Amino acid sequence: MSTTLEAQRVRSLQDACRCAQIAEEFRGRDTVVLDLTEVTPIVDYFVITTGINPRQMVALAEEVRVQMKVRGSRCQGLEGTHDSTWLLQDYGDIVLHVFTAEARDLYDLEHLWADGKKIDWRAELGLPPAKVLEPV
């Protein structure tokens, strides 16, 4: 693999992990990053998260858009509206999916793209593992 391609992959991974971090900061739930580089030439990474309600989903997606623009990556495509159950932002090598819980269960992208490798995005960013909340 060429040095330029490798550098691009590293940058894409960092950006995908940063998208996941933003999703968590905006109260996205069960956020995962799937590495699809060995599965499809169409996209390198999926970032998948679950939103609480449409307003929060839009705020989360908007913050990702703003932060990705700052990082030099512009959104190339948008799907979904303010009252959608699934918002999608396409950054070329990264696609952000923000679902309601019901839509995430229905579309089950993690199962559909099960050949993709789950990335420990917290470890990639040098963050501590997520706290597991005990049932009350």
PDB file of C-alpha atoms in Angstrom:
ATOM      1  CA  MET A   1       0.000   0.000   0.000  1.00  0.00           C
ATOM      2  CA  SER A   2       1.401   3.406  -0.920  1.00  0.00           C
ATOM      3  CA  THR A   3       2.387   5.872   1.790  1.00  0.00           C
ATOM      4  CA  THR A   4      -0.211   8.365   0.557  1.00  0.00           C
ATOM      5  CA  LEU A   5      -3.009   5.786   0.649  1.00  0.00           C
ATOM      6  CA  GLU A   6      -1.925   4.631   4.103  1.00  0.00           C
ATOM      7  CA  ALA A   7      -1.906   8.234   5.364  1.00  0.00           C
ATOM      8  CA  GLN A   8      -5.408   8.733   3.942  1.00  0.00           C
ATOM      9  CA  ARG A   9      -6.654   5.573   5.683  1.00  0.00           C
ATOM     10  CA  VAL A  10      -5.175   6.752   8.996  1.00  0.00           C
ATOM     11  CA  ARG A  11      -6.814  10.156   8.553  1.00  0.00           C
ATOM     12  CA  SER A  12     -10.164   8.536   7.680  1.00  0.00           C
ATOM     13  CA  LEU A  13      -9.979   6.305  10.755  1.00  0.00           C
ATOM     14  CA  GLN A  14      -9.208   9.306  12.960  1.00  0.00           C
ATOM     15  CA  ASP A  15     -12.125  11.235  11.450  1.00  0.00           C
ATOM     16  CA  ALA A  16     -14.500   8.279  11.896  1.00  0.00           C
ATOM     17  CA  CYS A  17     -13.453   7.928  15.535  1.00  0.00           C
ATOM     18  CA  ARG A  18     -13.902  11.653  16.064  1.00  0.00           C
ATOM     19  CA  CYS A  19     -17.435  11.389  14.583  1.00  0.00           C
ATOM     20  CA  ALA A  20     -18.164   8.624  17.100  1.00  0.00           C
ATOM     21  CA  GLN A  21     -16.844  10.777  19.925  1.00  0.00           C
ATOM     22  CA  ILE A  22     -19.048  13.705  18.889  1.00  0.00           C
ATOM     23  CA  ALA A  23     -22.041  11.373  18.690  1.00  0.00           C
ATOM     24  CA  GLU A  24     -21.390  10.215  22.260  1.00  0.00           C
ATOM     25  CA  GLU A  25     -20.874  13.796  23.455  1.00  0.00           C
ATOM     26  CA  PHE A  26     -24.293  14.631  22.004  1.00  0.00           C
ATOM     27  CA  ARG A  27     -25.840  11.674  23.846  1.00  0.00           C
ATOM     28  CA  GLY A  28     -25.806   9.187  21.007  1.00  0.00           C
ATOM     29  CA  ARG A  29     -26.146   5.654  22.330  1.00  0.00           C
ATOM     30  CA  ASP A  30     -24.305   2.453  21.459  1.00  0.00           C
ATOM     31  CA  THR A  31     -22.056   4.242  18.981  1.00  0.00           C
ATOM     32  CA  VAL A  32     -19.954   1.952  16.808  1.00  0.00           C
ATOM     33  CA  VAL A  33     -17.392   2.407  14.063  1.00  0.00           C
ATOM     34  CA  LEU A  34     -17.276  -0.313  11.411  1.00  0.00           C
ATOM     35  CA  ASP A  35     -14.157  -0.691   9.269  1.00  0.00           C
ATOM     36  CA  LEU A  36     -15.373  -1.641   5.798  1.00  0.00           C
ATOM     37  CA  THR A  37     -12.059  -1.196   3.974  1.00  0.00           C
ATOM     38  CA  GLU A  38     -11.793  -4.944   3.301  1.00  0.00           C
ATOM     39  CA  VAL A  39     -15.509  -5.332   2.521  1.00  0.00           C
ATOM     40  CA  THR A  40     -16.394  -2.698  -0.070  1.00  0.00           C
ATOM     41  CA  PRO A  41     -14.608  -0.097  -2.205  1.00  0.00           C
ATOM     42  CA  ILE A  42     -17.527   2.316  -1.758  1.00  0.00           C
ATOM     43  CA  VAL A  43     -16.833   3.496   1.804  1.00  0.00           C
ATOM     44  CA  ASP A  44     -14.117   2.958   4.414  1.00  0.00           C
ATOM     45  CA  TYR A  45     -16.045   3.474   7.665  1.00  0.00           C
ATOM     46  CA  PHE A  46     -19.594   3.520   8.976  1.00  0.00           C
ATOM     47  CA  VAL A  47     -20.291   5.399  12.177  1.00  0.00           C
ATOM     48  CA  ILE A  48     -23.589   4.182  13.632  1.00  0.00           C
ATOM     49  CA  THR A  49     -25.362   5.657  16.642  1.00  0.00           C
ATOM     50  CA  THR A  50     -28.819   5.782  18.200  1.00  0.00           C
ATOM     51  CA  GLY A  51     -30.544   9.042  19.006  1.00  0.00           C
ATOM     52  CA  ILE A  52     -33.055   9.724  21.744  1.00  0.00           C
ATOM     53  CA  ASN A  53     -35.459  11.890  19.727  1.00  0.00           C
ATOM     54  CA  PRO A  54     -35.516  13.760  16.385  1.00  0.00           C
ATOM     55  CA  ARG A  55     -34.309  17.072  17.836  1.00  0.00           C
ATOM     56  CA  GLN A  56     -31.302  15.440  19.495  1.00  0.00           C
ATOM     57  CA  MET A  57     -30.559  13.430  16.340  1.00  0.00           C
ATOM     58  CA  VAL A  58     -30.479  16.604  14.233  1.00  0.00           C
ATOM     59  CA  ALA A  59     -28.271  18.410  16.765  1.00  0.00           C
ATOM     60  CA  LEU A  60     -25.849  15.487  16.837  1.00  0.00           C
ATOM     61  CA  ALA A  61     -25.666  15.269  13.038  1.00  0.00           C
ATOM     62  CA  GLU A  62     -25.233  19.038  12.727  1.00  0.00           C
ATOM     63  CA  GLU A  63     -22.327  19.053  15.192  1.00  0.00           C
ATOM     64  CA  VAL A  64     -20.632  16.239  13.284  1.00  0.00           C
ATOM     65  CA  ARG A  65     -21.087  18.232  10.066  1.00  0.00           C
ATOM     66  CA  VAL A  66     -19.561  21.360  11.623  1.00  0.00           C
ATOM     67  CA  GLN A  67     -16.609  19.490  13.154  1.00  0.00           C
ATOM     68  CA  MET A  68     -15.908  17.532   9.981  1.00  0.00           C
ATOM     69  CA  LYS A  69     -15.917  20.777   7.998  1.00  0.00           C
ATOM     70  CA  VAL A  70     -13.353  22.197  10.453  1.00  0.00           C
ATOM     71  CA  ARG A  71     -11.250  19.071   9.862  1.00  0.00           C
ATOM     72  CA  GLY A  72     -11.419  19.717   6.105  1.00  0.00           C
ATOM     73  CA  SER A  73     -14.016  17.098   5.207  1.00  0.00           C
ATOM     74  CA  ARG A  74     -17.218  18.416   3.681  1.00  0.00           C
ATOM     75  CA  CYS A  75     -20.487  16.534   3.651  1.00  0.00           C
ATOM     76  CA  GLN A  76     -21.138  15.179   0.157  1.00  0.00           C
ATOM     77  CA  GLY A  77     -24.657  13.940   0.755  1.00  0.00           C
ATOM     78  CA  LEU A  78     -27.495  14.095   3.263  1.00  0.00           C
ATOM     79  CA  GLU A  79     -30.507  11.887   3.761  1.00  0.00           C
ATOM     80  CA  GLY A  80     -33.320  12.314   6.253  1.00  0.00           C
ATOM     81  CA  THR A  81     -35.226  15.277   7.634  1.00  0.00           C
ATOM     82  CA  HIS A  82     -35.979  16.763  11.025  1.00  0.00           C
ATOM     83  CA  ASP A  83     -38.696  14.169  11.621  1.00  0.00           C
ATOM     84  CA  SER A  84     -36.906  11.144  10.145  1.00  0.00           C
ATOM     85  CA  THR A  85     -36.061   7.929  11.945  1.00  0.00           C
ATOM     86  CA  TRP A  86     -32.701   7.748  10.137  1.00  0.00           C
ATOM     87  CA  LEU A  87     -30.293  10.559   9.308  1.00  0.00           C
ATOM     88  CA  LEU A  88     -27.338   9.898   7.034  1.00  0.00           C
ATOM     89  CA  GLN A  89     -24.330  12.082   6.245  1.00  0.00           C
ATOM     90  CA  ASP A  90     -21.890  10.986   3.550  1.00  0.00           C
ATOM     91  CA  TYR A  91     -18.286  12.216   3.761  1.00  0.00           C
ATOM     92  CA  GLY A  92     -17.015   9.987   0.954  1.00  0.00           C
ATOM     93  CA  ASP A  93     -14.866   7.616   2.971  1.00  0.00           C
ATOM     94  CA  ILE A  94     -17.052   7.898   6.105  1.00  0.00           C
ATOM     95  CA  VAL A  95     -20.824   7.601   6.397  1.00  0.00           C
ATOM     96  CA  LEU A  96     -22.590   8.658   9.598  1.00  0.00           C
ATOM     97  CA  HIS A  97     -25.874   6.901  10.416  1.00  0.00           C
ATOM     98  CA  VAL A  98     -28.058   8.336  13.208  1.00  0.00           C
ATOM     99  CA  PHE A  99     -31.068   6.156  13.970  1.00  0.00           C
ATOM    100  CA  THR A 100     -33.981   6.025  16.327  1.00  0.00           C
ATOM    101  CA  ALA A 101     -33.819   2.818  18.390  1.00  0.00           C
ATOM    102  CA  GLU A 102     -36.625   1.270  16.349  1.00  0.00           C
ATOM    103  CA  ALA A 103     -35.055   2.109  12.989  1.00  0.00           C
ATOM    104  CA  ARG A 104     -31.650   0.840  14.099  1.00  0.00           C
ATOM    105  CA  ASP A 105     -33.218  -2.490  15.057  1.00  0.00           C
ATOM    106  CA  LEU A 106     -35.131  -2.619  11.784  1.00  0.00           C
ATOM    107  CA  TYR A 107     -32.212  -1.875   9.440  1.00  0.00           C
ATOM    108  CA  ASP A 108     -29.612  -3.679  11.604  1.00  0.00           C
ATOM    109  CA  LEU A 109     -26.585  -2.355   9.726  1.00  0.00           C
ATOM    110  CA  GLU A 110     -24.148  -4.059  12.086  1.00  0.00           C
ATOM    111  CA  HIS A 111     -25.596  -7.434  11.044  1.00  0.00           C
ATOM    112  CA  LEU A 112     -25.942  -6.471   7.379  1.00  0.00           C
ATOM    113  CA  TRP A 113     -22.280  -5.394   7.298  1.00  0.00           C
ATOM    114  CA  ALA A 114     -21.085  -8.087   9.727  1.00  0.00           C
ATOM    115  CA  ASP A 115     -17.953  -8.692   7.635  1.00  0.00           C
ATOM    116  CA  GLY A 116     -16.779  -5.248   8.729  1.00  0.00           C
ATOM    117  CA  LYS A 117     -14.481  -5.035  11.713  1.00  0.00           C
ATOM    118  CA  LYS A 118     -15.699  -3.140  14.789  1.00  0.00           C
ATOM    119  CA  ILE A 119     -13.188  -0.505  15.771  1.00  0.00           C
ATOM    120  CA  ASP A 120     -12.560   0.377  19.424  1.00  0.00           C
ATOM    121  CA  TRP A 121     -12.832   4.063  18.661  1.00  0.00           C
ATOM    122  CA  ARG A 122     -12.275   5.065  22.285  1.00  0.00           C
ATOM    123  CA  ALA A 123      -8.917   3.282  22.312  1.00  0.00           C
ATOM    124  CA  GLU A 124      -8.012   4.820  18.934  1.00  0.00           C
ATOM    125  CA  LEU A 125      -8.572   8.283  20.465  1.00  0.00           C
ATOM    126  CA  GLY A 126      -6.805   7.410  23.708  1.00  0.00           C
ATOM    127  CA  LEU A 127     -10.035   7.649  25.729  1.00  0.00           C
ATOM    128  CA  PRO A 128     -10.984   5.442  28.669  1.00  0.00           C
ATOM    129  CA  PRO A 129     -13.542   2.676  28.048  1.00  0.00           C
ATOM    130  CA  ALA A 130     -17.209   3.571  28.347  1.00  0.00           C
ATOM    131  CA  LYS A 131     -18.684   3.319  31.776  1.00  0.00           C
ATOM    132  CA  VAL A 132     -21.137   0.479  32.090  1.00  0.00           C
ATOM    133  CA  LEU A 133     -24.148   1.586  34.069  1.00  0.00           C
ATOM    134  CA  GLU A 134     -25.470  -0.908  36.551  1.00  0.00           C
ATOM    135  CA  PRO A 135     -29.241  -1.492  36.585  1.00  0.00           C
ATOM    136  CA  VAL A 136     -30.999   0.212  39.476  1.00  0.00           C
TER     137      VAL A 136
END
